[in-house]
Amino acid sequence: MKPEHFEFKSNKPDVFSDIYSTKSLGNYAKFELELRDEANTLIKEGELHVQVLSELFMPLIVKRFNPFEGKLALTIGNEHIDLCEAFFLIRFKSNRIIDVSKSKMDIDFVNDI
């Protein structure tokens, strides 16, 4: 299932930027992420946070990757998330700027894994 509302955008230099956010659909998010810069080089530096937040923006799940290795395949969630209004959020901090046209963000929302 693909999200109804989805945003994948470039980061700002050296601050945590929301590069993806959507209202979570289902219990789990399965995603593959590949971040590249304007020169089409993998961004292998910086810090990545993958979060599931409640409707009140209280953290339900937080995964941190520091340093970020440029690529990531991950399933995040649990069987209880579908019971509340939840938001899926990916934040990134790096001096290098993501080129959205050269990067990849594939996300599927599922009820079971």
Short mmCIF file of N, CA and C in Angstrom, two decimals, residues 51-110:
data_model
loop_
_atom_site.label_atom_id
_atom_site.label_comp_id
_atom_site.label_asym_id
_atom_site.label_seq_id
_atom_site.Cartn_x
_atom_site.Cartn_y
_atom_site.Cartn_z
N GLN A 51 11.49 7.53 12.43
CA GLN A 51 10.61 7.62 13.59
C GLN A 51 9.17 7.30 13.20
N VAL A 52 8.46 6.70 14.14
CA VAL A 52 7.00 6.61 14.07
C VAL A 52 6.48 7.39 15.26
N LEU A 53 5.64 8.37 14.99
CA LEU A 53 5.13 9.27 16.02
C LEU A 53 3.63 9.11 16.14
N SER A 54 3.11 9.30 17.36
CA SER A 54 1.66 9.27 17.54
C SER A 54 1.05 10.57 17.05
N GLU A 55 -0.28 10.64 17.05
CA GLU A 55 -0.95 11.85 16.59
C GLU A 55 -0.58 13.06 17.43
N LEU A 56 -0.11 12.84 18.65
CA LEU A 56 0.34 13.93 19.51
C LEU A 56 1.86 14.13 19.40
N PHE A 57 2.46 13.49 18.40
CA PHE A 57 3.89 13.55 18.13
C PHE A 57 4.73 13.04 19.30
N MET A 58 4.17 12.08 20.04
CA MET A 58 4.95 11.35 21.03
C MET A 58 5.63 10.19 20.30
N PRO A 59 6.93 9.98 20.50
CA PRO A 59 7.61 8.92 19.76
C PRO A 59 7.12 7.53 20.14
N LEU A 60 6.79 6.73 19.15
CA LEU A 60 6.45 5.33 19.35
C LEU A 60 7.67 4.46 19.06
N ILE A 61 8.41 4.80 18.02
CA ILE A 61 9.61 4.06 17.64
C ILE A 61 10.61 5.08 17.09
N VAL A 62 11.85 4.96 17.51
CA VAL A 62 12.91 5.81 16.97
C VAL A 62 14.12 4.91 16.66
N LYS A 63 14.62 4.99 15.44
CA LYS A 63 15.85 4.30 15.04
C LYS A 63 16.84 5.37 14.59
N ARG A 64 18.07 5.29 15.09
CA ARG A 64 19.10 6.26 14.73
C ARG A 64 20.25 5.56 14.02
N PHE A 65 20.71 6.18 12.96
CA PHE A 65 21.84 5.66 12.20
C PHE A 65 22.89 6.77 12.09
N ASN A 66 23.98 6.62 12.85
CA ASN A 66 25.02 7.63 12.87
C ASN A 66 26.37 6.93 13.03
N PRO A 67 27.21 6.90 12.01
CA PRO A 67 27.02 7.58 10.72
C PRO A 67 26.09 6.80 9.80
N PHE A 68 25.45 7.51 8.91
CA PHE A 68 24.61 6.88 7.90
C PHE A 68 25.50 6.36 6.77
N GLU A 69 25.19 5.17 6.26
CA GLU A 69 26.06 4.52 5.28
C GLU A 69 25.62 4.73 3.82
N GLY A 70 24.65 5.59 3.58
CA GLY A 70 24.25 5.89 2.20
C GLY A 70 23.05 5.10 1.72
N LYS A 71 22.93 3.84 2.17
CA LYS A 71 21.80 2.97 1.79
C LYS A 71 21.24 2.33 3.04
N LEU A 72 19.94 2.04 3.00
CA LEU A 72 19.31 1.39 4.14
C LEU A 72 18.08 0.64 3.68
N ALA A 73 17.91 -0.59 4.13
CA ALA A 73 16.69 -1.37 3.95
C ALA A 73 16.20 -1.73 5.34
N LEU A 74 14.95 -1.42 5.66
CA LEU A 74 14.48 -1.54 7.03
C LEU A 74 12.97 -1.77 7.05
N THR A 75 12.51 -2.57 8.01
CA THR A 75 11.10 -2.67 8.33
C THR A 75 10.93 -2.13 9.75
N ILE A 76 10.01 -1.19 9.91
CA ILE A 76 9.81 -0.57 11.21
C ILE A 76 8.32 -0.56 11.54
N GLY A 77 8.00 -0.81 12.80
CA GLY A 77 6.60 -0.79 13.23
C GLY A 77 6.33 -1.88 14.24
N ASN A 78 5.06 -2.05 14.57
CA ASN A 78 4.61 -3.16 15.42
C ASN A 78 3.11 -3.34 15.23
N GLU A 79 2.56 -4.36 15.86
CA GLU A 79 1.16 -4.70 15.62
C GLU A 79 0.18 -3.71 16.24
N HIS A 80 0.67 -2.76 17.03
CA HIS A 80 -0.23 -1.82 17.72
C HIS A 80 -0.37 -0.47 17.02
N ILE A 81 0.50 -0.18 16.08
CA ILE A 81 0.51 1.16 15.49
C ILE A 81 -0.78 1.47 14.75
N ASP A 82 -1.38 0.47 14.11
CA ASP A 82 -2.60 0.70 13.34
C ASP A 82 -3.77 1.10 14.24
N LEU A 83 -3.63 0.97 15.55
CA LEU A 83 -4.72 1.30 16.47
C LEU A 83 -4.78 2.79 16.79
N CYS A 84 -3.77 3.56 16.37
CA CYS A 84 -3.77 5.00 16.65
C CYS A 84 -3.40 5.76 15.39
N GLU A 85 -3.60 7.05 15.43
CA GLU A 85 -3.16 7.90 14.34
C GLU A 85 -1.65 8.04 14.46
N ALA A 86 -0.91 7.57 13.47
CA ALA A 86 0.55 7.59 13.56
C ALA A 86 1.14 8.24 12.31
N PHE A 87 2.30 8.81 12.48
CA PHE A 87 3.02 9.46 11.40
C PHE A 87 4.39 8.84 11.27
N PHE A 88 4.81 8.63 10.03
CA PHE A 88 6.10 8.05 9.73
C PHE A 88 7.00 9.20 9.26
N LEU A 89 8.17 9.31 9.86
CA LEU A 89 9.02 10.48 9.62
C LEU A 89 10.48 10.04 9.49
N ILE A 90 11.17 10.56 8.48
CA ILE A 90 12.60 10.33 8.31
C ILE A 90 13.29 11.70 8.33
N ARG A 91 14.25 11.84 9.25
CA ARG A 91 14.99 13.09 9.39
C ARG A 91 16.46 12.80 9.11
N PHE A 92 17.13 13.78 8.49
CA PHE A 92 18.52 13.58 8.09
C PHE A 92 19.32 14.85 8.36
N LYS A 93 20.55 14.66 8.83
CA LYS A 93 21.46 15.79 9.06
C LYS A 93 22.80 15.48 8.43
N SER A 94 23.25 16.34 7.53
CA SER A 94 24.53 16.18 6.86
C SER A 94 24.92 17.52 6.26
N ASN A 95 26.21 17.69 6.02
CA ASN A 95 26.66 18.88 5.29
C ASN A 95 26.38 18.75 3.80
N ARG A 96 26.19 17.53 3.33
CA ARG A 96 25.92 17.30 1.90
C ARG A 96 24.42 17.32 1.65
N ILE A 97 24.04 17.85 0.50
CA ILE A 97 22.63 18.04 0.15
C ILE A 97 22.14 16.89 -0.72
N ILE A 98 20.99 16.35 -0.36
CA ILE A 98 20.37 15.26 -1.12
C ILE A 98 19.83 15.80 -2.44
N ASP A 99 20.14 15.10 -3.53
CA ASP A 99 19.50 15.37 -4.81
C ASP A 99 18.36 14.36 -4.95
N VAL A 100 17.14 14.84 -4.81
CA VAL A 100 15.97 13.95 -4.79
C VAL A 100 15.83 13.20 -6.11
N SER A 101 16.21 13.83 -7.22
CA SER A 101 16.06 13.18 -8.53
C SER A 101 17.03 12.01 -8.71
N LYS A 102 18.12 11.99 -7.95
CA LYS A 102 19.11 10.91 -8.07
C LYS A 102 19.02 9.90 -6.93
N SER A 103 18.26 10.22 -5.90
CA SER A 103 18.11 9.36 -4.73
C SER A 103 16.89 8.46 -4.88
N LYS A 104 16.78 7.50 -3.96
CA LYS A 104 15.66 6.55 -4.03
C LYS A 104 15.01 6.45 -2.66
N MET A 105 13.68 6.45 -2.65
CA MET A 105 12.90 6.26 -1.43
C MET A 105 11.71 5.39 -1.82
N ASP A 106 11.80 4.10 -1.55
CA ASP A 106 10.70 3.16 -1.83
C ASP A 106 10.11 2.72 -0.51
N ILE A 107 8.81 2.97 -0.30
CA ILE A 107 8.17 2.64 0.97
C ILE A 107 6.85 1.93 0.71
N ASP A 108 6.64 0.82 1.40
CA ASP A 108 5.37 0.11 1.37
C ASP A 108 4.86 0.00 2.79
N PHE A 109 3.58 0.25 2.97
CA PHE A 109 2.95 0.09 4.28
C PHE A 109 2.13 -1.18 4.28
N VAL A 110 2.39 -2.05 5.25
CA VAL A 110 1.72 -3.36 5.29
C VAL A 110 1.22 -3.63 6.71
#
